[in-house]
MMTF fields as JSON, N, C-alpha, C and O atoms, coordinates in Angstrom:
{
  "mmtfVersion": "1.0.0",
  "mmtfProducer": "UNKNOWN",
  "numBonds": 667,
  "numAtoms": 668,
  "numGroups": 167,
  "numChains": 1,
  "numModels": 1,
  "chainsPerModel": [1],
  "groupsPerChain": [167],
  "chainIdList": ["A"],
  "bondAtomList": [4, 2, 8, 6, 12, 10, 16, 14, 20, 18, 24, 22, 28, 26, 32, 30, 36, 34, 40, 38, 44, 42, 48, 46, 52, 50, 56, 54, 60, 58, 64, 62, 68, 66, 72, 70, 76, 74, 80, 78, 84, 82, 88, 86, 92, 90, 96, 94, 100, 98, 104, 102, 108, 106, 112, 110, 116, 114, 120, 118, 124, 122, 128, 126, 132, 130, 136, 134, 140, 138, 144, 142, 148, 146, 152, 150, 156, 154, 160, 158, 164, 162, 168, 166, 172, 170, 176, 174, 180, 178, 184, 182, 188, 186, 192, 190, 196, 194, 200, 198, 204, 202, 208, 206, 212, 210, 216, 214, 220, 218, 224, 222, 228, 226, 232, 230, 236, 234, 240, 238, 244, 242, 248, 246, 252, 250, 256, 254, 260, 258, 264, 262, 268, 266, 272, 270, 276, 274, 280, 278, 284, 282, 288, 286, 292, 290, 296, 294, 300, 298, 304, 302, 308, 306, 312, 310, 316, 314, 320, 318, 324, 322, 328, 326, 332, 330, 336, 334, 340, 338, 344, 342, 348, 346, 352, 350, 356, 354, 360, 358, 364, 362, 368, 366, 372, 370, 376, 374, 380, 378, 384, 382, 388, 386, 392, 390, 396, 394, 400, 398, 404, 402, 408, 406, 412, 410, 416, 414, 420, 418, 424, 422, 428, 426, 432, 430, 436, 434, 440, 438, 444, 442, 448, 446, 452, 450, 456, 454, 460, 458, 464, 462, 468, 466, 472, 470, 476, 474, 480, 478, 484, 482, 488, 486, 492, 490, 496, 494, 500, 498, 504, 502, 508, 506, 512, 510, 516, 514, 520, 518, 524, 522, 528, 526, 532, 530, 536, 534, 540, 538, 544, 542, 548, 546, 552, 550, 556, 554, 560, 558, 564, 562, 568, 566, 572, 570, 576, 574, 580, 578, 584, 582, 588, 586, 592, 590, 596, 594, 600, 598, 604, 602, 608, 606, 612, 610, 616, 614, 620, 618, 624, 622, 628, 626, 632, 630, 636, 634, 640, 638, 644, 642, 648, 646, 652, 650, 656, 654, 660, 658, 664, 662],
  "bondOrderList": [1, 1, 1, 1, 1, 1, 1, 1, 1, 1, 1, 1, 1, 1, 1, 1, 1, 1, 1, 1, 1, 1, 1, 1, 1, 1, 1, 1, 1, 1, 1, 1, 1, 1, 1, 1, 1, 1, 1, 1, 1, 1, 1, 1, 1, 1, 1, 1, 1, 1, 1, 1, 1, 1, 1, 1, 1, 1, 1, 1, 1, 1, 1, 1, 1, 1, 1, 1, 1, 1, 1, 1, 1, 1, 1, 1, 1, 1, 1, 1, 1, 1, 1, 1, 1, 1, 1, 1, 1, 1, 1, 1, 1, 1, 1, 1, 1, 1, 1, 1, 1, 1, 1, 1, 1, 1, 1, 1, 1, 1, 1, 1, 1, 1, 1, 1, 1, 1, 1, 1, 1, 1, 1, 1, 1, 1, 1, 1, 1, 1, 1, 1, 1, 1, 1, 1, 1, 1, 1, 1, 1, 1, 1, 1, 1, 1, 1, 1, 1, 1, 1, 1, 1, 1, 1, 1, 1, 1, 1, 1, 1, 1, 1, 1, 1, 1],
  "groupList": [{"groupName": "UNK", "atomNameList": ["N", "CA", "C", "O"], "elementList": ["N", "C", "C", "O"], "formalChargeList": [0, 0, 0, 0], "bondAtomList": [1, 0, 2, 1, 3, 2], "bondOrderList": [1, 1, 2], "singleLetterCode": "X", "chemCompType": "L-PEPTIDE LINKING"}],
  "groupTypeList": [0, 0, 0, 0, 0, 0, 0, 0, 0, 0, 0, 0, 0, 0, 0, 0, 0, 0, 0, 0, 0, 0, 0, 0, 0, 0, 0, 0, 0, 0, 0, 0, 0, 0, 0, 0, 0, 0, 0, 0, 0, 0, 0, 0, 0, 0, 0, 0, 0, 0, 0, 0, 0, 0, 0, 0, 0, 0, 0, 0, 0, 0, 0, 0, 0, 0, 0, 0, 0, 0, 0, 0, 0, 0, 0, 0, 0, 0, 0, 0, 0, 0, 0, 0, 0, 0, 0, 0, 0, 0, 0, 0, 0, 0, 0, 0, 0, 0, 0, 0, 0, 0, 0, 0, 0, 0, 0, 0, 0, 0, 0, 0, 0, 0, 0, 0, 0, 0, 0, 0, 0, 0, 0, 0, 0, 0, 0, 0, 0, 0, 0, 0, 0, 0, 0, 0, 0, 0, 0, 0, 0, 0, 0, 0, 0, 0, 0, 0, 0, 0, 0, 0, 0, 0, 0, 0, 0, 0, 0, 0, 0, 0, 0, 0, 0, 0, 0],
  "groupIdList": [1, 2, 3, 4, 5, 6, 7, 8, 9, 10, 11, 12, 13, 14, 15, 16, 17, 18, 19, 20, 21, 22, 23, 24, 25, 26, 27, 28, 29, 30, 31, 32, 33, 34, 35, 36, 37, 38, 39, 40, 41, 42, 43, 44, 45, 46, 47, 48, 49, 50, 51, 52, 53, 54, 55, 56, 57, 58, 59, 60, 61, 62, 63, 64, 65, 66, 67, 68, 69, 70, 71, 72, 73, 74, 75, 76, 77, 78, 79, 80, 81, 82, 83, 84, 85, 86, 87, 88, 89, 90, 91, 92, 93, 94, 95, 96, 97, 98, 99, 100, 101, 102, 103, 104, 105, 106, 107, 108, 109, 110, 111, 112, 113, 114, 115, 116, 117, 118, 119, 120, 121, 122, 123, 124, 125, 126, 127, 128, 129, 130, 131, 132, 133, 134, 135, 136, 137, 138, 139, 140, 141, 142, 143, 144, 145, 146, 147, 148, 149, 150, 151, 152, 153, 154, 155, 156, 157, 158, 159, 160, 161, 162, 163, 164, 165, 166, 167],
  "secStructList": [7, 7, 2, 2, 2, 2, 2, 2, 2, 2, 2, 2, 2, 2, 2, 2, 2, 2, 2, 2, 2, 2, 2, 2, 2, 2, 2, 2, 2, 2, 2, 2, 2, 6, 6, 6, 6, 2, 2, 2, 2, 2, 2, 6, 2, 2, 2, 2, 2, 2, 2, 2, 2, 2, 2, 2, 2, 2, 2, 2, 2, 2, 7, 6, 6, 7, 7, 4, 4, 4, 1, 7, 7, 7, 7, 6, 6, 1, 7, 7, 1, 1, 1, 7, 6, 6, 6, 6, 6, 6, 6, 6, 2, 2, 2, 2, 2, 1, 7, 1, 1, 7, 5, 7, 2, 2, 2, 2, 2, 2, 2, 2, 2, 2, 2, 6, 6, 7, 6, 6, 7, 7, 6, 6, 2, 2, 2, 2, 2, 2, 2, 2, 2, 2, 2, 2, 2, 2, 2, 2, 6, 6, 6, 6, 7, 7, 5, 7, 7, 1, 6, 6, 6, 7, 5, 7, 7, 1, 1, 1, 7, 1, 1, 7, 7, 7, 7],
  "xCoordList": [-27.767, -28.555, -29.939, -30.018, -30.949, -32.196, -32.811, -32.446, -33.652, -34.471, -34.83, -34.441, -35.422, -35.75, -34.584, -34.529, -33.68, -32.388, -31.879, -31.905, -31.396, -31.088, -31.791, -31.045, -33.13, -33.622, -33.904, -34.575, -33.268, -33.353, -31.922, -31.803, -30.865, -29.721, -30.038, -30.354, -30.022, -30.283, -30.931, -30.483, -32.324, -32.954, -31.724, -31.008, -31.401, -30.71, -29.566, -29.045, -29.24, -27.608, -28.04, -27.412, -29.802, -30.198, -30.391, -30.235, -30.62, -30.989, -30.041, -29.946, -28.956, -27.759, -26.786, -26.111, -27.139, -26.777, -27.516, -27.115, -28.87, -29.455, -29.121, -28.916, -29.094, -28.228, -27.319, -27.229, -26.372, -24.954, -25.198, -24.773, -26.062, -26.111, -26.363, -25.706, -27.544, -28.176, -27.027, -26.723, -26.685, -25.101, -24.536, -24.572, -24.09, -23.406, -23.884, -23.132, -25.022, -25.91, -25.277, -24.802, -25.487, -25.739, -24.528, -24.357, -23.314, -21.571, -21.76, -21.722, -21.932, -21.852, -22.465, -21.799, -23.885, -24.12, -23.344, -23.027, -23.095, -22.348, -21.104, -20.798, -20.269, -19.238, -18.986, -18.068, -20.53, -20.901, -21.472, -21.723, -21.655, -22.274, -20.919, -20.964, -19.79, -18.745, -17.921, -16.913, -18.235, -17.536, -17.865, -16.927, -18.871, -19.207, -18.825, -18.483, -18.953, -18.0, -16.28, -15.575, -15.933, -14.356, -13.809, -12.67, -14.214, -13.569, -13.756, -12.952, -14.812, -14.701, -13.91, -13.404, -13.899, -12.888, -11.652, -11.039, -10.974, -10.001, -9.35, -8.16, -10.539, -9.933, -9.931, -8.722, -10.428, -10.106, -8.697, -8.331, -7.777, -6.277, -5.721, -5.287, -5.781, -4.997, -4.979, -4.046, -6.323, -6.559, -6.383, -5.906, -6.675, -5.97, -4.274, -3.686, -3.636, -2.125, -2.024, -1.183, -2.303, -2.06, -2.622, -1.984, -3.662, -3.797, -3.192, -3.911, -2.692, -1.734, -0.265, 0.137, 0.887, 1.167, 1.828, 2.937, 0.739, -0.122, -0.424, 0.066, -0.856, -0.736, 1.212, 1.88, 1.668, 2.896, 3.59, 4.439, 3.281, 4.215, 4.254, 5.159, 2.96, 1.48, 2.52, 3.198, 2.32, 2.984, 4.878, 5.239, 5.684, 6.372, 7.176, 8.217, 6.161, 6.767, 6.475, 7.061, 5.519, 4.769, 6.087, 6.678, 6.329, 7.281, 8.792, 8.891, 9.623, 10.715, 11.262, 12.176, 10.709, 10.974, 9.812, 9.957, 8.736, 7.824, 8.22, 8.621, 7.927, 8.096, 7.137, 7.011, 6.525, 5.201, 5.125, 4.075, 6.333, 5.949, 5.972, 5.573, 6.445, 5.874, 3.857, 3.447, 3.138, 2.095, 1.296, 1.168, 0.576, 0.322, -0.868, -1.232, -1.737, -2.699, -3.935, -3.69, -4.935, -6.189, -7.027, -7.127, -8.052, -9.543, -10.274, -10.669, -10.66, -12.293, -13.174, -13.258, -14.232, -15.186, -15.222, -16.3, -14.128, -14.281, -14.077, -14.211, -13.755, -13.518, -12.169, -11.352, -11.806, -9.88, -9.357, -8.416, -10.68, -10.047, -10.557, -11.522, -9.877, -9.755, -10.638, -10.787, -11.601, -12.879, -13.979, -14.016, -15.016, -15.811, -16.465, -16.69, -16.671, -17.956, -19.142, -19.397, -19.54, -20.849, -20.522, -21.264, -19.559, -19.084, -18.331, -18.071, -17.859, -17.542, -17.865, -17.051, -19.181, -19.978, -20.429, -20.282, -20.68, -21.384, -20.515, -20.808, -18.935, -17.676, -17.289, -16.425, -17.367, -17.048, -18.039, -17.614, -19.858, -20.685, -20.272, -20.48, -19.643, -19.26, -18.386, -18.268, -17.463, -16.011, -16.77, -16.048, -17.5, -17.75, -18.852, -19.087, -19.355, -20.61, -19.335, -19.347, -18.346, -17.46, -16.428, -15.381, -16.06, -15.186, -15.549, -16.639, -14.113, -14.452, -14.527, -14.971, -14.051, -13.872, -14.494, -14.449, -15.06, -15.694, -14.052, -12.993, -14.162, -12.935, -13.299, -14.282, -12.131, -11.901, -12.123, -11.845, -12.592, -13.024, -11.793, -11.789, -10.955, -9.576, -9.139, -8.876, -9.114, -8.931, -10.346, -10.049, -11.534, -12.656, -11.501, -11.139, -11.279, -10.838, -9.339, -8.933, -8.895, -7.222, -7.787, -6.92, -9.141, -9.668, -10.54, -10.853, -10.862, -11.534, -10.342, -10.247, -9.472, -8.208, -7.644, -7.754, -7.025, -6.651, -7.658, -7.111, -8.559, -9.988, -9.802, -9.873, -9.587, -9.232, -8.179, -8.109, -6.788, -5.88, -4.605, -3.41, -5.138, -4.491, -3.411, -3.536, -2.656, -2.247, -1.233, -0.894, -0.6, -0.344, -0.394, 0.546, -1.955, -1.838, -1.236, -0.861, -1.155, -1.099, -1.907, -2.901, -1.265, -2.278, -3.165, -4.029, -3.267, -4.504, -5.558, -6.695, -5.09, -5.859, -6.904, -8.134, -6.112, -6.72, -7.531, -8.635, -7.585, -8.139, -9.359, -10.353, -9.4, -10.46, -11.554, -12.75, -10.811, -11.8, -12.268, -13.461, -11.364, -12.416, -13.131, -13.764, -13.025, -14.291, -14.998, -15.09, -15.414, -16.191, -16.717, -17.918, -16.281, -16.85, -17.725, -18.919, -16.44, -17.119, -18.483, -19.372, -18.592, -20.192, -20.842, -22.038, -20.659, -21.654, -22.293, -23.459, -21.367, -21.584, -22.72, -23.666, -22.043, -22.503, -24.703, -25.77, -24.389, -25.727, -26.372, -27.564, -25.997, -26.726, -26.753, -27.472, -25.826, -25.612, -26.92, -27.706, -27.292, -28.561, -28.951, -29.455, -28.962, -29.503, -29.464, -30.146, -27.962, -27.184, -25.799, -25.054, -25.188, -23.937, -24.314, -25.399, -23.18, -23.533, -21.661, -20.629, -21.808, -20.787, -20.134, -20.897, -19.268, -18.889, -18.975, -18.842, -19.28, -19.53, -18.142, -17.975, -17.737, -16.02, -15.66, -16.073, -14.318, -13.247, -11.913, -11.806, -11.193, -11.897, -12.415, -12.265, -13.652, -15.02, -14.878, -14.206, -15.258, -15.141, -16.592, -17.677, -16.292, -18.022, -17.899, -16.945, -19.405, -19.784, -20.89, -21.932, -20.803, -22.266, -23.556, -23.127, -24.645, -25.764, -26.151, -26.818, -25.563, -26.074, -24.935, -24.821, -24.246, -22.311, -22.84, -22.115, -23.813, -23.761, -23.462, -23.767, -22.549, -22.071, -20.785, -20.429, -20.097, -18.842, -18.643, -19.441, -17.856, -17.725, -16.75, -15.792, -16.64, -15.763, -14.62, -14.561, -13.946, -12.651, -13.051, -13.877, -12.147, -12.514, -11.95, -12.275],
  "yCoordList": [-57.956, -57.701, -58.303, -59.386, -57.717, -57.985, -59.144, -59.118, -60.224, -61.148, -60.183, -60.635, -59.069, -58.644, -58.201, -58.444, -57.384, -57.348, -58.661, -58.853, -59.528, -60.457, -61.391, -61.864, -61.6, -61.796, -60.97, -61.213, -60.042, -59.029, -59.796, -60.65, -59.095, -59.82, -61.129, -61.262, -62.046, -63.296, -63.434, -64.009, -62.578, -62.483, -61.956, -62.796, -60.517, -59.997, -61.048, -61.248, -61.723, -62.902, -63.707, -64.02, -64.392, -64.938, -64.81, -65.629, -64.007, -63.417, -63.273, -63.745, -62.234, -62.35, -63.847, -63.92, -64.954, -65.772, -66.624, -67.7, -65.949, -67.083, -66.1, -66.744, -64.807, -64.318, -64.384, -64.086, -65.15, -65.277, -66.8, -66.999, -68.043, -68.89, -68.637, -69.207, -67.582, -67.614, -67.0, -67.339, -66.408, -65.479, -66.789, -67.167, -67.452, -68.713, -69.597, -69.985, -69.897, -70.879, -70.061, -70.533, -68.923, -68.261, -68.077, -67.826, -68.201, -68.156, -69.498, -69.64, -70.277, -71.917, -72.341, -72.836, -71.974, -72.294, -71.485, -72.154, -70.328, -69.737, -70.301, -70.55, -70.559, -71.737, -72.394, -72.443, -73.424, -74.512, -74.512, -75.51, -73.522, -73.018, -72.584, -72.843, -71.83, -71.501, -72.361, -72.25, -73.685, -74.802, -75.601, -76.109, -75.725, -76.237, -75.749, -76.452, -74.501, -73.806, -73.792, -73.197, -74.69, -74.367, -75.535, -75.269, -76.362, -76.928, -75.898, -75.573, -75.654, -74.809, -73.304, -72.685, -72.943, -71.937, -71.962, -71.107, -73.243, -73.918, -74.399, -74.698, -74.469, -75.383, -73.556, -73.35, -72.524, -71.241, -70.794, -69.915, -70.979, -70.689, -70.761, -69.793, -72.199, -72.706, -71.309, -70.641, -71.295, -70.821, -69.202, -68.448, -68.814, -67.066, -67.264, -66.518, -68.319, -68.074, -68.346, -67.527, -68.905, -69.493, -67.759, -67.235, -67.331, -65.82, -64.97, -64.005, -64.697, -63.994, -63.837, -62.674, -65.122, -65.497, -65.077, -64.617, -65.402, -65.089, -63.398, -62.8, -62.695, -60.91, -60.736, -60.283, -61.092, -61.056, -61.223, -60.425, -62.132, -62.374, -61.202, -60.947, -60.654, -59.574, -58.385, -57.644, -58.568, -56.964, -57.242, -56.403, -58.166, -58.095, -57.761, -57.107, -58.628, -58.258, -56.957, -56.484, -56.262, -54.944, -54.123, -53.138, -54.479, -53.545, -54.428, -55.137, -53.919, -55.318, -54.485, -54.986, -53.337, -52.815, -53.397, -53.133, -54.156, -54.084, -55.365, -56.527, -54.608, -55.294, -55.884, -55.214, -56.84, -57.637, -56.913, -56.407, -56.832, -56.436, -55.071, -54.478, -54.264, -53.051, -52.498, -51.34, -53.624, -53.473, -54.337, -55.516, -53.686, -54.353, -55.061, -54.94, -55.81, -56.743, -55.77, -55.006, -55.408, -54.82, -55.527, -56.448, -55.214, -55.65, -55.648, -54.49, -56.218, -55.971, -55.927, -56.681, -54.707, -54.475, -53.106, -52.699, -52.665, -51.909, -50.465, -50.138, -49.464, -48.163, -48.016, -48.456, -46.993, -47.013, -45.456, -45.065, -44.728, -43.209, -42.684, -43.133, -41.693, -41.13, -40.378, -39.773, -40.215, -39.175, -39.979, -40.844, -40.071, -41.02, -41.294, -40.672, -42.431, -43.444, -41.926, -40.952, -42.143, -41.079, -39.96, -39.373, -39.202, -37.753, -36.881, -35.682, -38.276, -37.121, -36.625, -36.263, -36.577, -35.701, -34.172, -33.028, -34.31, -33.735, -32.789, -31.672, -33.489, -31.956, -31.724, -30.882, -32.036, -31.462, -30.666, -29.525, -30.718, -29.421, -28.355, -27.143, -29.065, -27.376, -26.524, -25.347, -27.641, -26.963, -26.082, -25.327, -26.185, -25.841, -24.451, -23.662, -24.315, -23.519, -22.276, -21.047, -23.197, -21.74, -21.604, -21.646, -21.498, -21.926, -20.161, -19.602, -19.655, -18.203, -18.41, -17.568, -19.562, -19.796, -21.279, -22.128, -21.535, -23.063, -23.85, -23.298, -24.952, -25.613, -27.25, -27.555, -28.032, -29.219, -30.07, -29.593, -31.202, -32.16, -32.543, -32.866, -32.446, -32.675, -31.476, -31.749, -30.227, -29.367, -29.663, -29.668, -29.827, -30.437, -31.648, -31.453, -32.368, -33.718, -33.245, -33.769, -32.569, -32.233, -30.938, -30.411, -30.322, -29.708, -30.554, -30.348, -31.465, -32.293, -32.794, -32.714, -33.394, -34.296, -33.183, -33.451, -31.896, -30.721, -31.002, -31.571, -30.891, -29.989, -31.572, -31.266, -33.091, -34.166, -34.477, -35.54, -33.511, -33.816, -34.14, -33.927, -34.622, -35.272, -34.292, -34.492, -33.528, -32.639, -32.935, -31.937, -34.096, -34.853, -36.479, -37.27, -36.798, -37.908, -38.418, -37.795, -39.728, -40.795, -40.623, -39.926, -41.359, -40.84, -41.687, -41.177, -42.598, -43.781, -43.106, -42.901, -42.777, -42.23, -40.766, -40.748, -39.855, -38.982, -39.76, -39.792, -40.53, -41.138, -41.42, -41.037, -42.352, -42.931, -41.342, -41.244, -40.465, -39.516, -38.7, -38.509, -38.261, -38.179, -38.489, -37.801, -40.227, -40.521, -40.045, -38.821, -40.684, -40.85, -39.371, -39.396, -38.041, -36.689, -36.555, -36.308, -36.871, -36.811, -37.933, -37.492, -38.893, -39.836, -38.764, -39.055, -37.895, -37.581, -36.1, -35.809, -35.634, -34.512, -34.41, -33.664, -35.656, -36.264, -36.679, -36.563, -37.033, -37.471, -36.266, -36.237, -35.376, -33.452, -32.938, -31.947, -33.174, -32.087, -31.474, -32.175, -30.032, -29.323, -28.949, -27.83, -29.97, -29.769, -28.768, -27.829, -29.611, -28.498, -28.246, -27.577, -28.771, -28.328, -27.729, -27.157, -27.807, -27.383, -27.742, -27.525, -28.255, -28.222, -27.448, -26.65, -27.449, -26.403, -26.95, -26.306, -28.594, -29.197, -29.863, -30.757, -29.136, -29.146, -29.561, -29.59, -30.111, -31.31, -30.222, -29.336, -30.195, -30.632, -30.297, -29.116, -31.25, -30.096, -29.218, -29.482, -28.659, -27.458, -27.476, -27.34, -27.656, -27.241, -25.924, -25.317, -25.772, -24.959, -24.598, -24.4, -24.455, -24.785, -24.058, -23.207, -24.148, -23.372, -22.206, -21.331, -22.151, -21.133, -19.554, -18.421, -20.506, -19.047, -19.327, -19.978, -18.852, -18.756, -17.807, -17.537, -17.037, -15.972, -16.114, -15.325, -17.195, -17.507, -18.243, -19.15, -18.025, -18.027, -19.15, -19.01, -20.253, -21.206, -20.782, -19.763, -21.511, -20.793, -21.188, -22.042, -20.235, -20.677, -21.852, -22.216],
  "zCoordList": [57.229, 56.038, 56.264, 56.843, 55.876, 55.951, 55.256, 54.08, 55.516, 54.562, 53.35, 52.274, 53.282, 52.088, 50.773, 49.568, 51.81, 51.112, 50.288, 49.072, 51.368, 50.782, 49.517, 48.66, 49.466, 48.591, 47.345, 46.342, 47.676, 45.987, 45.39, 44.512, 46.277, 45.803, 45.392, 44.209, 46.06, 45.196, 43.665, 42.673, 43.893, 42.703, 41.896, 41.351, 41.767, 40.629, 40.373, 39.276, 41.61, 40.956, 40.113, 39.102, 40.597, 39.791, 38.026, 37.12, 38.042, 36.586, 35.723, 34.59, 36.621, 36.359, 35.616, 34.589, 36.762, 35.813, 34.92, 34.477, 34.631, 33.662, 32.113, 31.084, 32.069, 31.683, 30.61, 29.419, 31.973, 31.217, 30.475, 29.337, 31.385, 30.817, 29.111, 28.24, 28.844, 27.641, 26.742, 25.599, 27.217, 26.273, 26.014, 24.842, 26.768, 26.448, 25.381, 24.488, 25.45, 24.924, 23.396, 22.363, 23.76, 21.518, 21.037, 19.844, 22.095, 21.971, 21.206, 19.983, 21.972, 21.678, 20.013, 19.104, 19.99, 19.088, 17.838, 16.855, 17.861, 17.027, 16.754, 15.588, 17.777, 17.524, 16.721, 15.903, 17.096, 15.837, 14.627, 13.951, 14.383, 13.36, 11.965, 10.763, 12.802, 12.179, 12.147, 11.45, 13.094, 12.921, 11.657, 11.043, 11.305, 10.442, 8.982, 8.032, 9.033, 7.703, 7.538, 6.723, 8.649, 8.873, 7.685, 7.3, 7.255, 5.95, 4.537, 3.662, 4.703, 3.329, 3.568, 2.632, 4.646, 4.779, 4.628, 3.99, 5.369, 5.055, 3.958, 3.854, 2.851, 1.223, 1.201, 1.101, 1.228, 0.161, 0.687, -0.094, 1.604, 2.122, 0.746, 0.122, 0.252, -0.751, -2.019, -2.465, -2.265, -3.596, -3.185, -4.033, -2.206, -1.798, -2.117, -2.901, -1.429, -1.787, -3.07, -3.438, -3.905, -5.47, -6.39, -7.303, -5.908, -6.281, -5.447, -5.704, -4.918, -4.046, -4.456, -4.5, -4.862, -5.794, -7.077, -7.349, -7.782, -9.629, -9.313, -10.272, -8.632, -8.456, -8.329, -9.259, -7.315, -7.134, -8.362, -8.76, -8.898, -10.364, -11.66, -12.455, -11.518, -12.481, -12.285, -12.997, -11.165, -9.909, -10.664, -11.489, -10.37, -10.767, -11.72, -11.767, -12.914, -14.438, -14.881, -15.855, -14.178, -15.003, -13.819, -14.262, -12.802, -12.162, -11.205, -10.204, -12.108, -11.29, -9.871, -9.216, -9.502, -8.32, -7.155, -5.961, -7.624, -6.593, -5.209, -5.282, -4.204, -3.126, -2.136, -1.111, -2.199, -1.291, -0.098, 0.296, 0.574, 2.201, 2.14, 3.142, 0.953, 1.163, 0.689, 0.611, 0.497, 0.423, 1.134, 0.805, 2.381, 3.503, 3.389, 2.219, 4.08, 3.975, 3.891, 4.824, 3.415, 3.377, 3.377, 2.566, 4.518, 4.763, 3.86, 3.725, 3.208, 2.09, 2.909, 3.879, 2.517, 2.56, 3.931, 4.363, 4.347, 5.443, 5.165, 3.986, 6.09, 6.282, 6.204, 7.013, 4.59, 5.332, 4.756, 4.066, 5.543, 5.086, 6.232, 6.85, 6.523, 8.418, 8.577, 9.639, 7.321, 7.718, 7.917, 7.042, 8.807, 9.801, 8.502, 7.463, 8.963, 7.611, 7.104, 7.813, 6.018, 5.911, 5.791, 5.004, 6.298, 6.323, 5.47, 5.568, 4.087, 3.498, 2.335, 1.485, 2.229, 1.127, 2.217, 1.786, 2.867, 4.053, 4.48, 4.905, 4.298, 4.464, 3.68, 3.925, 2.19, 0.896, 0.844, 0.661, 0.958, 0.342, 1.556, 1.501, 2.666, 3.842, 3.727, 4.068, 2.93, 2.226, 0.743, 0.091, 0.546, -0.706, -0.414, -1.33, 0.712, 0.875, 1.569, 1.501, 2.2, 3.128, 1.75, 2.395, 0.614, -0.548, -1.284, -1.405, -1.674, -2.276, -4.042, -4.822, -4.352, -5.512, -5.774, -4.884, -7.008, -7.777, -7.581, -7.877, -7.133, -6.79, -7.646, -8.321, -7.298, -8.354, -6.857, -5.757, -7.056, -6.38, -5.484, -4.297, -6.195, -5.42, -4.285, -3.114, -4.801, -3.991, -2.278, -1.083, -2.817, -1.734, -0.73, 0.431, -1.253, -0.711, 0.053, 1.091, -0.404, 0.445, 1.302, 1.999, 1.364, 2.84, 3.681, 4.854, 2.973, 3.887, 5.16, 6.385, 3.895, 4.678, 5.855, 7.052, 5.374, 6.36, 7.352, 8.297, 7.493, 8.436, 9.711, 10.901, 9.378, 9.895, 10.329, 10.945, 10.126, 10.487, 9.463, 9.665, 8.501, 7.858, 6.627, 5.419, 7.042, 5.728, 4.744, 4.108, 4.401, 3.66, 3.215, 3.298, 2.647, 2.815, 1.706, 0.713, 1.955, 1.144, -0.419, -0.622, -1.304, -2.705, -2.329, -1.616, -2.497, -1.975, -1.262, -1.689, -0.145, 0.734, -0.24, -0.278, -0.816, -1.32, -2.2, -1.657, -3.473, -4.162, -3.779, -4.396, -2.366, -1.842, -1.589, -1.864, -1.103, -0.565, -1.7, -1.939, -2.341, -3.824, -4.665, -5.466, -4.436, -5.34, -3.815, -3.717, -2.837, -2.109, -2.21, -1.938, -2.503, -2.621, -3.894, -4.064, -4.921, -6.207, -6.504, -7.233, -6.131, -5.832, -4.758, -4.732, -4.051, -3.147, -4.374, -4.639, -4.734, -5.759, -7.06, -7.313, -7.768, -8.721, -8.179, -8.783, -7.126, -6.844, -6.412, -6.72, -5.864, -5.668, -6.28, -6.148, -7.801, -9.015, -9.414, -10.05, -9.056, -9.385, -8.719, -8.816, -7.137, -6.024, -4.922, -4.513, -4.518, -3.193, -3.781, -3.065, -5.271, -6.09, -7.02, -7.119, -8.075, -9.487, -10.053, -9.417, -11.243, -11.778, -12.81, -13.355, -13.122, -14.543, -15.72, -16.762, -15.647, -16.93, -18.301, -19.131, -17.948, -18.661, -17.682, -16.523, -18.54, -17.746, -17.412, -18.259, -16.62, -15.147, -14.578, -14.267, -13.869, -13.498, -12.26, -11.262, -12.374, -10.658, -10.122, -10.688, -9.034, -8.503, -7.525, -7.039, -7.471, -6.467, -5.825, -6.449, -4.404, -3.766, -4.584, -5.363, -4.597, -5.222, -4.602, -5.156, -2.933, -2.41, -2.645, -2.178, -3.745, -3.702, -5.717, -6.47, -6.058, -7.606, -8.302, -9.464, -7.209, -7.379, -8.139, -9.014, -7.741, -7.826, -9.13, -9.369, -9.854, -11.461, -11.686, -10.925, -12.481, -12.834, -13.738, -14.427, -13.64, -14.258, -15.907, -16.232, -16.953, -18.275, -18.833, -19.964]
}
């Protein structure tokens, strides 16, 4: 191997590990940083099981069939419907622009779910995707929808105003 060769290599190992040193350095301090919050994270254990609990008991008396381990742990604050973050206003107005008839928000949400895979979900699951349609609706109403106004509302794209709501 050549002096010049070799001194590239070196260089790039070099760098390479100053690098990793610095990755390290911001691991570390992050560490300590979350170290420092680990008592007060620690006192909220208590008070999650004492409400955890106090729901269990809630859950109980209102239903003497209910069972803890049949309702599994859920993330706050995350994604827990199988259609990608953002997407599903965006496949309800597509469902609605390819749609021969003004349809119910629900009917939108169980083609969304079909068109993903999903052809019988969970009620939960549907729930979640209908509001998440019906908020995308609600905020276009005039725009790129239109509603029927009466309960229960039907929509339909603006570009099919052809298509008549039921009475």
């Amino acid at each position: 191997m050549g002096q010049t060769n070799l001194r590239a290599s070196l260089r790039k190992r070099h760098s390479q590990l100053k690098g990793q040193r610095d990755d390290l350095a911001l691991r570390i301090e992050a560490v300590k940083r979350d170290m420092a919050k680990l008592d007060e994270l620690e006192a909220e254990l208590p008070k999650l099981d004492e409400l955890i609990r106090a729901s269990e008991l809630l859950l109980k008396d209102n239903d003497p069939d209910f069972d803890p381990d049949e309702n599994p742990p859920l993330k706050p604050w995350t994604h827990h419907i199988p259609v990608p973050f953002g997407q599903c206003g965006r496949r309800g107005l597509k469902v609605l622009k390819e749609a021969n008839a003004a349809m119910s928000v629900r009917q939108v949400a169980q083609q969304v779910l079909r068109e993903v895979g999903v052809d019988e979900p969970e009620l939960e699951t549907l729930r979640r995707v209908q509001n998440a349609i019906e908020s995308s609706f609600r905020k276009f109403d005039g725009r790129t929808v239109e509603s029927s106004g009466a309960y229960p509302k039907q929509w339909r794209s603006i570009v099919k105003r052809e298509l008549k709501f039921d009475p």
